[in-house]
C-alpha atoms as one frame of an Amber mdcrd trajectory, in Angstrom:
protein
  -6.186  16.157  33.660  -9.876  15.734  31.954 -10.605  16.946  28.430 -13.705
  18.296  29.117 -14.344  21.791  29.595 -15.635  23.381  32.878 -19.950  23.578
  33.539 -22.007  25.264  35.751 -20.485  25.262  39.426 -17.672  23.935  37.865
 -16.021  27.464  36.964 -14.069  28.383  39.646 -13.546  32.120  38.245 -15.072
  35.478  39.460 -16.106  36.631  36.029 -16.634  35.267  32.755 -17.170  37.359
  29.266 -20.336  35.782  28.432 -21.729  34.423  24.617 -25.494  33.672  24.264
 -27.195  31.098  23.225 -27.091  32.582  19.973 -24.132  33.343  19.693 -24.129
  36.641  20.454 -22.291  38.736  22.649 -23.324  39.289  26.040 -20.087  41.159
  27.281 -17.902  40.529  31.034 -19.874  39.720  33.888 -19.445  37.980  37.516
 -20.275  34.152  37.415 -22.763  34.321  39.873 -25.136  36.626  37.081 -23.480
  33.907  34.550 -25.011  30.919  36.401 -28.383  32.808  36.867 -28.513  33.447
  33.288 -28.015  29.801  32.328 -30.672  28.952  35.044 -32.862  31.745  33.473
 -32.233  30.028  29.893 -32.349  26.268  31.415 -29.043  26.096  29.676 -25.414
  25.112  30.327 -23.180  27.167  31.331 -19.964  26.333  29.476 -16.769  26.979
  29.777 -15.115  27.718  25.707 -12.189  29.307  26.205 -10.385  28.709  29.439
  -7.020  30.219  28.666  -9.315  33.543  28.184  -8.954  36.923  30.259 -11.357
  36.913  31.458 -12.713  33.142  30.358 -15.392  33.204  27.858 -17.750  30.767
  28.296 -21.393  30.564  26.364 -24.820  29.130  27.375 -25.377  25.833  25.841
 -27.274  22.700  26.275 -24.336  21.061  26.878 -25.678  17.014  27.011 -27.079
  18.231  23.041 -23.475  19.418  22.116 -21.418  16.445  22.593 -24.318  14.416
  21.226 -24.190  16.708  18.081 -20.368  16.583  18.280 -19.522  12.884  18.255
 -22.261  12.702  15.895 -19.924  15.047  13.354 -16.889  12.795  14.805 -18.599
  10.087  13.948 -19.038  10.986  10.313 -15.631  12.842   9.462 -14.251   9.576
   9.832 -16.922   7.593   8.590 -15.815   9.771   5.149 -12.142   9.108   6.052
 -10.026   6.837   3.014  -7.314   4.969   3.932  -4.876   3.841   0.221  -4.893
   0.116   0.691  -1.525  -1.708  -0.680  -2.431  -4.721  -2.074   0.228  -7.229
  -3.489  -0.595  -9.466  -6.946   2.488 -12.506  -7.525   2.961 -13.075 -10.716
   5.683 -15.870 -12.461   7.558 -14.553 -15.746   6.015 -17.499 -17.293   2.208
 -17.094 -16.894   0.135 -18.749 -18.711  -3.310 -16.309 -20.047  -5.511 -18.329
 -18.441  -3.881 -17.425 -14.644  -2.885 -14.401 -16.273  -5.988 -12.810 -17.083
  -7.120 -13.833 -13.681  -4.723 -12.095 -12.005  -5.388  -9.055 -14.077  -9.169
  -9.442 -13.114  -7.743  -8.988  -9.170  -5.726  -6.050 -10.529  -8.668  -4.574
 -12.942 -10.338  -4.927  -8.724  -8.466  -3.492  -7.027  -7.880  -0.022  -8.706
 -11.509   0.172  -9.544 -11.615   0.421  -5.404  -9.119   2.520  -4.935  -6.083
   0.664  -3.689  -2.992   0.679  -5.091  -1.569  -2.766  -6.327   2.048  -3.653
  -5.649   2.408  -6.420  -8.536   5.550  -8.348  -7.607   7.840 -11.151 -10.215
   8.670 -13.838  -8.417  12.052 -16.081 -10.210  12.552 -18.894  -9.693  15.900
 -21.128 -11.075  17.681 -20.117 -14.207  14.794 -17.699 -14.606  16.873 -15.519
 -12.207  19.000 -15.121 -15.410  16.578 -13.595 -17.194  15.027 -10.401 -15.662
  13.641  -9.021 -19.058  11.030 -11.503 -19.117   9.989 -10.103 -15.542   9.924
  -6.727 -16.916   7.989  -7.225 -20.354   5.631  -8.947 -18.244   4.712  -5.376
 -16.206   4.791  -3.481 -18.544   2.070  -4.940 -20.558  -0.061  -5.030 -17.361
   0.051  -1.485 -16.747  -0.266  -1.149 -20.991  -3.468  -3.547 -20.343  -4.245
  -1.738 -16.751  -3.691   1.619 -17.908  -7.024   3.254 -18.313  -7.624   2.471
 -14.466  -4.200   2.944 -13.042  -0.458   4.648 -12.917   2.925   3.071 -12.391
   3.202   4.726  -9.920   7.226   2.977  -9.480   8.876   1.843 -11.853  10.309
  -1.774 -11.947  13.007  -2.421  -9.864  15.128  -5.955  -8.586  14.648  -6.573
  -5.115  16.767  -9.664  -5.104  15.026 -13.238  -6.532  11.443 -10.924  -6.754
  10.879  -8.129 -10.071   8.370  -5.010  -7.659   6.261  -2.586  -9.529   3.868
  -0.232  -8.328   0.772   0.698  -9.869  -1.935   3.525  -8.138  -5.072   3.999
  -8.701  -6.682   6.826 -11.015  -9.894   7.024  -9.211  -9.131   8.124  -5.878
 -10.477   6.177  -2.690 -13.385   8.452  -1.748 -14.535   8.477  -5.129 -14.456
   4.157  -5.159 -16.188   4.626  -1.355 -19.033   7.017  -3.066 -19.579   4.966
  -6.546 -19.736   1.742  -3.933 -22.176   3.454  -2.370 -24.187   4.367  -5.193
 -24.556   1.101  -6.457 -26.102  -0.143  -3.571 -28.588   2.478  -2.796 -28.681
   1.477  -6.413 -29.316  -2.575  -6.499 -31.210  -1.897  -2.356 -34.688   0.665
  -4.486 -34.553  -2.332  -7.330 -35.241  -4.875  -5.431 -37.733  -3.007  -3.659
 -39.544  -2.342  -6.735 -39.075  -5.809  -7.824 -39.801  -7.303  -4.979 -39.530
 -11.221  -6.518 -36.107 -11.095  -7.247 -34.434 -14.071  -6.627 -32.293 -14.375
  -2.592 -29.362 -16.330  -5.700 -29.077 -13.003  -7.077 -29.305 -10.665  -4.290
 -26.686 -12.610  -2.648 -25.146 -12.608  -6.677 -25.008  -8.974  -6.195 -23.628
  -8.543  -2.588 -20.747 -10.705  -4.518 -19.686  -8.728  -6.794 -20.110  -5.771
  -4.488 -17.457  -7.037  -2.778 -14.991  -8.080  -4.833 -15.530 -12.203  -4.655
 -15.204 -12.024  -1.283 -12.642  -9.344  -0.697 -14.158  -6.399   0.869 -12.936
  -2.607   0.074 -11.788  -1.598   3.557 -13.781  -0.146   6.302 -13.082   4.474
   6.722 -12.374   3.311   9.720  -8.910   0.500   9.754  -5.465   1.289   9.205
  -3.481   1.446   6.028  -2.557  -2.276   6.058  -0.770  -4.537   3.138  -2.950
  -7.856   1.970  -1.590 -10.319  -0.620  -4.206 -11.883  -3.224  -1.511 -14.247
  -4.253  -3.853 -16.820  -6.065
């Protein structure tokens, strides 16, 4: 069955409870009278409560109503936020440079409002030293404590040890801040037309996190990997 309400001549009842264009209650009137009023106001007669007895109908511009409803639904989807779980993989004996690089990714993910699954991968004899992975996870959690918290404590999972960090900042807040920053950059570029194209492209790259976009608000939650 169609989800569309019945309008005008498709309404098949002897009388309706009529609501006027401004929401005023007209009362129970014969269908013919309601259709006559709709034609007089150059509006549509729309059945808004089919299960009522008698059905409730309203005088409105149905085309305009559909358009506004679609725009509201679109805006609601735009403001939706789906928290994504990013994954960062480390080795227990990671060197300082690699650690700083991967910590930078974790910082960026948390700033975007995403959760981060940290996986320590043990190989060979490393499996007999789980305390190395635990200490590394504790160090990372401490280094990013201003941006995130330990949502899932370190636990052994086969050859791996896993910890999940959650962001202090909500995804919607991160998205709003990103939009504000983008608007500020556009305003600055407009005020300074002499700004180089390279600098503008650098701004875009910084915003997108070196090629990894903030997840679009209409996409379903998904798990992504950033094993650098």
